[in-house]
């Protein structure tokens, strides 16, 4: 589990080196404004990891949906040329 630190938004301006140090150590910084959560900061490497994982989950779910749809006896199949033609028409390529 990564360390979570709560800091007021003004720390970005007044104590940025300290905030940056927390991020360099893979910490998460919750910024508050008037005592309420305003934003969360994470370092870029952690963000990239989260984004890749989220994208992977999305693609895996869509693949499961497509496989389930293809397994239905009423599934309609298109030949390669038809698929390419429809994609070009849709995306103006």
mmCIF file of C-alpha atoms in Angstrom:
data_model
loop_
_atom_site.group_PDB
_atom_site.id
_atom_site.type_symbol
_atom_site.label_atom_id
_atom_site.label_comp_id
_atom_site.label_asym_id
_atom_site.label_seq_id
_atom_site.Cartn_x
_atom_site.Cartn_y
_atom_site.Cartn_z
ATOM 1 C CA UNK A 1 0.000 0.000 0.000
ATOM 2 C CA UNK A 2 1.312 3.411 -0.913
ATOM 3 C CA UNK A 3 1.542 6.163 1.641
ATOM 4 C CA UNK A 4 -1.286 8.693 1.522
ATOM 5 C CA UNK A 5 -0.605 12.273 2.583
ATOM 6 C CA UNK A 6 -3.177 15.022 3.077
ATOM 7 C CA UNK A 7 -1.999 18.554 2.307
ATOM 8 C CA UNK A 8 -3.724 21.896 1.759
ATOM 9 C CA UNK A 9 -3.703 23.185 -1.818
ATOM 10 C CA UNK A 10 -1.444 26.071 -0.766
ATOM 11 C CA UNK A 11 1.364 23.527 -0.193
ATOM 12 C CA UNK A 12 1.712 23.261 -3.973
ATOM 13 C CA UNK A 13 2.853 26.866 -3.995
ATOM 14 C CA UNK A 14 4.509 27.183 -0.590
ATOM 15 C CA UNK A 15 6.087 23.740 -0.112
ATOM 16 C CA UNK A 16 6.307 22.202 -3.572
ATOM 17 C CA UNK A 17 9.682 20.492 -3.007
ATOM 18 C CA UNK A 18 8.175 18.597 -0.065
ATOM 19 C CA UNK A 19 5.103 17.592 -2.101
ATOM 20 C CA UNK A 20 7.357 16.546 -4.977
ATOM 21 C CA UNK A 21 9.398 14.385 -2.593
ATOM 22 C CA UNK A 22 6.249 12.567 -1.492
ATOM 23 C CA UNK A 23 5.368 11.894 -5.126
ATOM 24 C CA UNK A 24 8.901 10.723 -5.948
ATOM 25 C CA UNK A 25 8.467 8.024 -3.292
ATOM 26 C CA UNK A 26 5.232 6.825 -4.932
ATOM 27 C CA UNK A 27 3.114 8.526 -2.305
ATOM 28 C CA UNK A 28 -0.345 9.832 -3.002
ATOM 29 C CA UNK A 29 -1.113 13.399 -1.997
ATOM 30 C CA UNK A 30 -4.692 14.402 -1.305
ATOM 31 C CA UNK A 31 -5.065 18.146 -1.688
ATOM 32 C CA UNK A 32 -7.669 19.891 0.423
ATOM 33 C CA UNK A 33 -9.346 23.240 -0.015
ATOM 34 C CA UNK A 34 -11.254 24.669 2.935
ATOM 35 C CA UNK A 35 -10.866 21.326 4.701
ATOM 36 C CA UNK A 36 -12.457 19.255 1.932
ATOM 37 C CA UNK A 37 -10.856 16.997 -0.633
ATOM 38 C CA UNK A 38 -10.099 18.886 -3.854
ATOM 39 C CA UNK A 39 -7.697 16.713 -5.865
ATOM 40 C CA UNK A 40 -5.293 13.789 -5.722
ATOM 41 C CA UNK A 41 -1.708 13.903 -6.961
ATOM 42 C CA UNK A 42 0.291 10.844 -7.995
ATOM 43 C CA UNK A 43 3.550 10.641 -9.894
ATOM 44 C CA UNK A 44 3.491 10.122 -13.651
ATOM 45 C CA UNK A 45 4.789 6.549 -13.492
ATOM 46 C CA UNK A 46 1.962 5.547 -11.140
ATOM 47 C CA UNK A 47 -0.578 7.361 -13.323
ATOM 48 C CA UNK A 48 0.650 5.502 -16.417
ATOM 49 C CA UNK A 49 0.381 2.179 -14.592
ATOM 50 C CA UNK A 50 -3.187 2.936 -13.503
ATOM 51 C CA UNK A 51 -4.176 4.127 -16.993
ATOM 52 C CA UNK A 52 -2.750 0.991 -18.636
ATOM 53 C CA UNK A 53 -4.528 -1.263 -16.136
ATOM 54 C CA UNK A 54 -7.820 0.569 -16.647
ATOM 55 C CA UNK A 55 -7.466 0.304 -20.431
ATOM 56 C CA UNK A 56 -6.625 -3.405 -20.176
ATOM 57 C CA UNK A 57 -9.745 -4.014 -18.071
ATOM 58 C CA UNK A 58 -11.875 -2.113 -20.595
ATOM 59 C CA UNK A 59 -10.498 -4.073 -23.560
ATOM 60 C CA UNK A 60 -10.876 -7.400 -21.713
ATOM 61 C CA UNK A 61 -14.513 -6.601 -20.875
ATOM 62 C CA UNK A 62 -15.292 -5.607 -24.476
ATOM 63 C CA UNK A 63 -13.648 -8.814 -25.702
ATOM 64 C CA UNK A 64 -15.799 -10.883 -23.317
ATOM 65 C CA UNK A 65 -18.897 -9.067 -24.593
ATOM 66 C CA UNK A 66 -17.895 -9.690 -28.219
ATOM 67 C CA UNK A 67 -17.214 -13.377 -27.555
ATOM 68 C CA UNK A 68 -20.602 -13.767 -25.860
ATOM 69 C CA UNK A 69 -22.314 -12.012 -28.763
ATOM 70 C CA UNK A 70 -20.467 -14.157 -31.332
ATOM 71 C CA UNK A 71 -21.523 -17.331 -29.515
ATOM 72 C CA UNK A 72 -25.226 -16.555 -30.005
ATOM 73 C CA UNK A 73 -26.899 -18.550 -32.777
ATOM 74 C CA UNK A 74 -28.345 -15.315 -34.184
ATOM 75 C CA UNK A 75 -24.919 -13.688 -34.572
ATOM 76 C CA UNK A 76 -24.329 -12.087 -37.959
ATOM 77 C CA UNK A 77 -20.907 -12.365 -39.544
ATOM 78 C CA UNK A 78 -19.412 -9.981 -42.076
ATOM 79 C CA UNK A 79 -16.662 -10.694 -44.558
ATOM 80 C CA UNK A 80 -13.395 -8.754 -44.403
ATOM 81 C CA UNK A 81 -14.180 -6.417 -47.308
ATOM 82 C CA UNK A 82 -17.515 -5.403 -45.795
ATOM 83 C CA UNK A 83 -15.907 -4.652 -42.438
ATOM 84 C CA UNK A 84 -13.197 -2.502 -44.050
ATOM 85 C CA UNK A 85 -15.757 -0.642 -46.176
ATOM 86 C CA UNK A 86 -17.933 0.105 -43.126
ATOM 87 C CA UNK A 87 -14.941 1.264 -41.059
ATOM 88 C CA UNK A 88 -13.721 3.560 -43.839
ATOM 89 C CA UNK A 89 -17.193 5.020 -44.228
ATOM 90 C CA UNK A 90 -17.555 5.558 -40.482
ATOM 91 C CA UNK A 91 -14.124 7.143 -39.998
ATOM 92 C CA UNK A 92 -13.858 8.865 -43.400
ATOM 93 C CA UNK A 93 -10.598 7.123 -44.204
#
